[in-house]
CSV table of C-alpha atoms in Angstrom, one decimal:
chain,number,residue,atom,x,y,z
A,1,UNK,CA,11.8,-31.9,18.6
A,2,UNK,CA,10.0,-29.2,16.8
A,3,UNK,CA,12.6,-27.5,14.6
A,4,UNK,CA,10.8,-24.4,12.1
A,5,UNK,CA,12.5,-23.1,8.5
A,6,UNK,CA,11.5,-20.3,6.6
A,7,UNK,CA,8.8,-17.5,6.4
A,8,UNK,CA,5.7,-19.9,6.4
A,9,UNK,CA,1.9,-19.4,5.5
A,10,UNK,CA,0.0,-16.3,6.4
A,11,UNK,CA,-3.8,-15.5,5.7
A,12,UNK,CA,-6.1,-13.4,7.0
A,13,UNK,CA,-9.7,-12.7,6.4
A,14,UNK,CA,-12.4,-10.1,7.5
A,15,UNK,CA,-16.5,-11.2,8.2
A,16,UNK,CA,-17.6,-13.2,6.2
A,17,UNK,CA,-15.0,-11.8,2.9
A,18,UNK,CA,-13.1,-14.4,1.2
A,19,UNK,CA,-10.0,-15.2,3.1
A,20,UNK,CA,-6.7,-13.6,1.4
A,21,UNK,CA,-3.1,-15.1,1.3
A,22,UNK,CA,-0.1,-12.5,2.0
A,23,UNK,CA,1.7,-13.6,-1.4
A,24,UNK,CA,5.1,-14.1,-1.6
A,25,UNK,CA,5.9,-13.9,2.4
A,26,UNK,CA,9.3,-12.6,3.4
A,27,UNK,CA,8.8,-12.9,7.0
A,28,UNK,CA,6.6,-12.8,10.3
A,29,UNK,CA,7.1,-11.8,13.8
A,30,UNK,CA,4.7,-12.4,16.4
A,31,UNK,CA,5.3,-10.8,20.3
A,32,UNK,CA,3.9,-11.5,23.4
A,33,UNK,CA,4.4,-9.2,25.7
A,34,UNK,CA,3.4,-8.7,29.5
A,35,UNK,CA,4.6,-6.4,31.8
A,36,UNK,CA,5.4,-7.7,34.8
A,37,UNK,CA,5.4,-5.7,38.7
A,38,UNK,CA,7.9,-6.3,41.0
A,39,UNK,CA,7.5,-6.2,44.7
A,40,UNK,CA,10.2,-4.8,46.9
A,41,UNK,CA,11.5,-4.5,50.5
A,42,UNK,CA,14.3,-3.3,52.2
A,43,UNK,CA,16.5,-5.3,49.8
A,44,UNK,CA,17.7,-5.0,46.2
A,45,UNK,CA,15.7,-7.9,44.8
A,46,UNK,CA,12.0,-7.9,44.1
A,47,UNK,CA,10.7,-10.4,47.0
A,48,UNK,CA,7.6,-11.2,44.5
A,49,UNK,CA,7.3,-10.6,40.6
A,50,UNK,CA,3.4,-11.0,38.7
A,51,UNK,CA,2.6,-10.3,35.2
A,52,UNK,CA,0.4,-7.2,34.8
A,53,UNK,CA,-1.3,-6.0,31.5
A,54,UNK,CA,-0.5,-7.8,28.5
A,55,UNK,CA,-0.6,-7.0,24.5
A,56,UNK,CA,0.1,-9.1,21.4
A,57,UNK,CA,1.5,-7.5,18.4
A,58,UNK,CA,2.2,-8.9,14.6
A,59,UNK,CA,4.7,-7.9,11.9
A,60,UNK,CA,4.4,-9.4,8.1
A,61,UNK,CA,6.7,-9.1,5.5
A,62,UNK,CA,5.2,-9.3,1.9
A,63,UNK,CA,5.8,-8.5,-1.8
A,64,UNK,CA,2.5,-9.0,-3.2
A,65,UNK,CA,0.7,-6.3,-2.8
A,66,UNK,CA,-2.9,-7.3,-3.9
A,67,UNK,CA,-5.7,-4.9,-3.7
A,68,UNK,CA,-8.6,-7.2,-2.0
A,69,UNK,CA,-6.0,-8.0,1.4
A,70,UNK,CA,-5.5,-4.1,1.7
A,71,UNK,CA,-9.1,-3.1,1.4
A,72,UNK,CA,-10.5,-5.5,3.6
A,73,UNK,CA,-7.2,-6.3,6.5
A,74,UNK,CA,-6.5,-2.5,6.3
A,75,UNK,CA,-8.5,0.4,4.5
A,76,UNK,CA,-11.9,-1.2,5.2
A,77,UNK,CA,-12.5,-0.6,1.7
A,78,UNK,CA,-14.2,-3.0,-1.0
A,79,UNK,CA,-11.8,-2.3,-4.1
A,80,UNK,CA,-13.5,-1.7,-7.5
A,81,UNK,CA,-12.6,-2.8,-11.0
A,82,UNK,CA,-10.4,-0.3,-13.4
A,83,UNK,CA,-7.2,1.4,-12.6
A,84,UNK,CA,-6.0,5.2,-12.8
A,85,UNK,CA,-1.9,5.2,-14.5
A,86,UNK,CA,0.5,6.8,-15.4
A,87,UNK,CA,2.2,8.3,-18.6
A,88,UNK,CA,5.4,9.3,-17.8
A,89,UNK,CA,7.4,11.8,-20.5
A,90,UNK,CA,5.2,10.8,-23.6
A,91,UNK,CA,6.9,11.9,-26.9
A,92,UNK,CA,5.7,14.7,-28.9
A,93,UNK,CA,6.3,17.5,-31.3
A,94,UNK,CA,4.4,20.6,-31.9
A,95,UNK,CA,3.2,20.8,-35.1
A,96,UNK,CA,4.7,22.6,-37.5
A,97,UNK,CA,1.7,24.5,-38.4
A,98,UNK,CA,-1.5,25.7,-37.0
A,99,UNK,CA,-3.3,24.3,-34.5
A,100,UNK,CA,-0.1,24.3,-32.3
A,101,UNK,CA,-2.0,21.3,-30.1
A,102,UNK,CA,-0.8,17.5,-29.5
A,103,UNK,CA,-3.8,15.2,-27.7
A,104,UNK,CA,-2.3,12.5,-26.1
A,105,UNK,CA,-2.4,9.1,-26.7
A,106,UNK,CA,-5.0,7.9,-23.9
A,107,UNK,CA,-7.1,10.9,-24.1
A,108,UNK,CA,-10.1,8.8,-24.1
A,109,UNK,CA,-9.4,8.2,-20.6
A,110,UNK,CA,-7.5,11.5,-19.6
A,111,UNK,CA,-8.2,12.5,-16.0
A,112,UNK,CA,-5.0,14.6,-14.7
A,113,UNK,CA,-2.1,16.6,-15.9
A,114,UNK,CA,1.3,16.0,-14.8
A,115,UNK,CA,3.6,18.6,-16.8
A,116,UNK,CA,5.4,19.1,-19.6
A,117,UNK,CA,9.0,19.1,-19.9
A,118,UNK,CA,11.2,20.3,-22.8
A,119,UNK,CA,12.4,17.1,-24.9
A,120,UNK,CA,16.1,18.7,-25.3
A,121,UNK,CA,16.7,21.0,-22.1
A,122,UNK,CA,15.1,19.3,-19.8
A,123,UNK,CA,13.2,22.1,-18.6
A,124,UNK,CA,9.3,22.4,-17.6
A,125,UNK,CA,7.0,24.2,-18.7
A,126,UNK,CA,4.4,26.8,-17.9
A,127,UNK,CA,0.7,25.9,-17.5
A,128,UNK,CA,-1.4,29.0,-18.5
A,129,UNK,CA,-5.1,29.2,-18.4
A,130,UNK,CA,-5.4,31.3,-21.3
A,131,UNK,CA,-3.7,30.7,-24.6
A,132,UNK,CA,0.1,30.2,-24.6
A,133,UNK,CA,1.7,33.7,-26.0
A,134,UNK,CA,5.8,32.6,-25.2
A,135,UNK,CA,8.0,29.9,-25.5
A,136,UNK,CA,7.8,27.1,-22.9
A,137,UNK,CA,3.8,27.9,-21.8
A,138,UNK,CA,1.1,25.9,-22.5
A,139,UNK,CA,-2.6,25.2,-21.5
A,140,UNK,CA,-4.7,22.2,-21.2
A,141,UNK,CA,-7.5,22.2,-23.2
A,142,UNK,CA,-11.3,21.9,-21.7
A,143,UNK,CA,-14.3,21.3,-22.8
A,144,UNK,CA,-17.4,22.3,-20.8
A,145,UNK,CA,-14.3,22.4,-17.4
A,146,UNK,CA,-13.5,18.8,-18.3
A,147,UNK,CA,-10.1,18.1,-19.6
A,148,UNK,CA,-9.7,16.8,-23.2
A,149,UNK,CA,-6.4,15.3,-23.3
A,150,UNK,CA,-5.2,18.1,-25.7
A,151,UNK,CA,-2.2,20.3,-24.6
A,152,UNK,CA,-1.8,23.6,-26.9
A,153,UNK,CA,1.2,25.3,-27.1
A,154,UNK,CA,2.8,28.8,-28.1
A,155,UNK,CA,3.4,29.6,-32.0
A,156,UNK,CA,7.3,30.1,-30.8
A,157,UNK,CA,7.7,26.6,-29.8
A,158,UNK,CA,6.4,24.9,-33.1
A,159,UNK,CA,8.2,22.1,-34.2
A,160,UNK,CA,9.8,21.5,-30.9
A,161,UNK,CA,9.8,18.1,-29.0
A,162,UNK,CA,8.2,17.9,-26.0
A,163,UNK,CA,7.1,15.0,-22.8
A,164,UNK,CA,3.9,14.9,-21.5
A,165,UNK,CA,3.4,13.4,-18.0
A,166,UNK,CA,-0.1,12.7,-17.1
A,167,UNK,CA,-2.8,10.5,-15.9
A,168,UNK,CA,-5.5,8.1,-17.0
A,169,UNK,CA,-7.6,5.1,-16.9
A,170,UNK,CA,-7.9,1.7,-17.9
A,171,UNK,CA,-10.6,-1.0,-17.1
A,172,UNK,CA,-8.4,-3.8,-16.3
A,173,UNK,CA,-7.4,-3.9,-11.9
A,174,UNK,CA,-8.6,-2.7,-9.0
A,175,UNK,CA,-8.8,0.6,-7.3
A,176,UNK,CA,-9.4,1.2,-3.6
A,177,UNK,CA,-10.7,4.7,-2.6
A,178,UNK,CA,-9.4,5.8,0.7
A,179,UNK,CA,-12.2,7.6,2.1
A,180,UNK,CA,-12.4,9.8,5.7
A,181,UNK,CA,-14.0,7.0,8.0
A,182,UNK,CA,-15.4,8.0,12.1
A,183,UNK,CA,-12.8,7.3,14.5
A,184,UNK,CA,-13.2,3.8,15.5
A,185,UNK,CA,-14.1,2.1,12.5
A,186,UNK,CA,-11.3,-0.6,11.4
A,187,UNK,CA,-11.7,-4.2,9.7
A,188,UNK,CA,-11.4,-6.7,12.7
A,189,UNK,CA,-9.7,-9.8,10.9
A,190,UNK,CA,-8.5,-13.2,11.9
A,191,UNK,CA,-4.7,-14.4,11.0
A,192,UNK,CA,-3.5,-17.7,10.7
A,193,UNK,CA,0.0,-18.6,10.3
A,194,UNK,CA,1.7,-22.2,9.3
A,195,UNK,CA,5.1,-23.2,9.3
A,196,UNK,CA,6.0,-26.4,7.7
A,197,UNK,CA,9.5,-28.4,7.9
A,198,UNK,CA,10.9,-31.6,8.0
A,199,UNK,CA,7.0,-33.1,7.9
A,200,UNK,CA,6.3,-31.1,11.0
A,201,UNK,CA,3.6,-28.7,11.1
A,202,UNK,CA,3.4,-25.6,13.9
A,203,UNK,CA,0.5,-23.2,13.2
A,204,UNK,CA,-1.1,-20.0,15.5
A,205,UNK,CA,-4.5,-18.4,14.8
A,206,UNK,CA,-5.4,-15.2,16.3
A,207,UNK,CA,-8.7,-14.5,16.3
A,208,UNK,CA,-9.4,-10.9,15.8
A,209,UNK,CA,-6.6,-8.4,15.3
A,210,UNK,CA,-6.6,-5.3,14.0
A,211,UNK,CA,-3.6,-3.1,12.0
A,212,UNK,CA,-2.1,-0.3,13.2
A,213,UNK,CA,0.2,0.1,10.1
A,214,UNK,CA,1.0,-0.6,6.7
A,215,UNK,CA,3.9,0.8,4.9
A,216,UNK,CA,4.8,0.7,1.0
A,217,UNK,CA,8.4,1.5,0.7
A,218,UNK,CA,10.6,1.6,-2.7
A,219,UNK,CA,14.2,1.5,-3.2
A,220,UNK,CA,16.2,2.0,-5.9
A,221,UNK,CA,17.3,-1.3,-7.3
A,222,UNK,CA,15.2,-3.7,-4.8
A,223,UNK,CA,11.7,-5.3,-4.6
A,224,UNK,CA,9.1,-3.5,-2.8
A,225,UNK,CA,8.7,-5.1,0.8
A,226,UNK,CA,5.7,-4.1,2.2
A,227,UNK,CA,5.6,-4.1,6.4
A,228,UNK,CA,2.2,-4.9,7.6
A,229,UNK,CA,1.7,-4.6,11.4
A,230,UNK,CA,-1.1,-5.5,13.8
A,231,UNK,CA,-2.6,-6.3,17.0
A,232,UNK,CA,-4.7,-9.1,18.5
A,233,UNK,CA,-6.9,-8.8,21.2
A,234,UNK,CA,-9.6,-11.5,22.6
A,235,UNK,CA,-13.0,-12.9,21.3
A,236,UNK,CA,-16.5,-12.6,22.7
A,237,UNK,CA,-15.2,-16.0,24.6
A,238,UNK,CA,-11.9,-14.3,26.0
A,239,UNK,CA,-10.3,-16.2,24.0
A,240,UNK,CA,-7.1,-15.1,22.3
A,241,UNK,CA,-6.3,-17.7,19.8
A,242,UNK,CA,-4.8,-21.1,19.6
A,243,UNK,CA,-0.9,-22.3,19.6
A,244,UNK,CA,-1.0,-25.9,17.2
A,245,UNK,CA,2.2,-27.6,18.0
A,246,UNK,CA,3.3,-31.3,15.9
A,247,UNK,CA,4.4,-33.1,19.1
């Protein structure tokens, strides 16, 4: 008897790129599915049934969501070191004084403003492109068009606390760019799943599939769950894949 427990092993990998684990694997579901034509005469029942077309389609559940299996199962992109973040409602106060300017902590690395927001009323600000004349405007300072990380604010808000929502970089993770690709193009990859229980091992491997989608969902006081879906279709052989049963 071959009796299965649990969510199992799943790893796929594209050409010749290094094989990629879907970490911390809540689930998988795997279809076959074949329509089948039905032959009828002067009766109710079909006097003949035969399987027509048929399609196989995939489903993983994961909460790891690692850069190098997205780029290569799904965005046929090869991801590339550093990472763009956010700040989110960083602290300041307008100085008392002349220049009325705060630069932000990782202006080094600024790349995009996100707002300003009054630290006591909760209300936003107003970007200007000249400089601020009125309570609650402000303008992002350039230099030669490129943004310095400075924000520089009206002489009637001095002394007032503000946040500071923006974006920057850091040299540490991996960014993919999503670029416009021809119609057509998608990383082919082969999936192999293992379950193991009770010493018994039942494994499938479909050798070239394709996704048709990948969601990132959030929910307020949950782990993200990621839904990965694809399809499988046959090899150069005709060959869909293999089923590896223990007995």
């Amino acid at each position: 008897m071959n009796i299965q427990f649990g969510a199992g092993m799943l790893i796929g990998f594209s050409g010749d790129k290094s094989p990629v684990q879907f970490g911390a694997l809540q689930g998988v579901e795997l279809s076959f599915d074949g329509s089948i034509k039905e032959l009828f005469g002067q009766y109710q029942l079909p006097i003949a049934t035969a399987r027509g077309t048929a399609k196989v389609n995939g489903k993983a559940q994961f909460a790891n969501i690692n850069a190098t299996l997205l780029g290569n199962l799904y965005f046929n992109e090869t991801p590339a070191p550093g990472q763009t973040l956010l700040a989110i409602n960083e602290a300041g106060t307008v100085p008392a004084g002349q220049p009325y300017k705060i630069t932000v902590s990782k202006s080094a690395t600024f790349v995009t403003d996100y707002g300003v927001i009054d630290a006591e009323t909760g209300l936003p600000f107003k970007k200007v492109l000249g400089a601020p004349t009125a309570a609650g405007e402000y303008q992002l300072e350039l230099a030669l068009g490129v943004p310095t990380g400075a924000y520089v604010f009206a002489s009637d808000d001095a002394s007032n606390a503000v946040k500071i929502s923006y974006s920057y970089t850091v040299a540490t993770g991996k960014t993919i760019t999503i670029t416009n690709q021809l119609l057509g193009d998608a990383p082919v990859f082969q999936v192999m799943l293992q379950q193991t229980f009770d010493s018994k091992k039942f494994g499938v491997v479909l050798y070239k599939c394709t996704s048709s989608k990948l969601s990132i969902p959030t929910k307020l006081e949950d782990f993200v769950i990621s839904d990965f879906e694809f399809g499988a279709f046959v090899n150069d052989a005709g060959v869909l894949g293999i089923l590896s049963f223990p007995e």
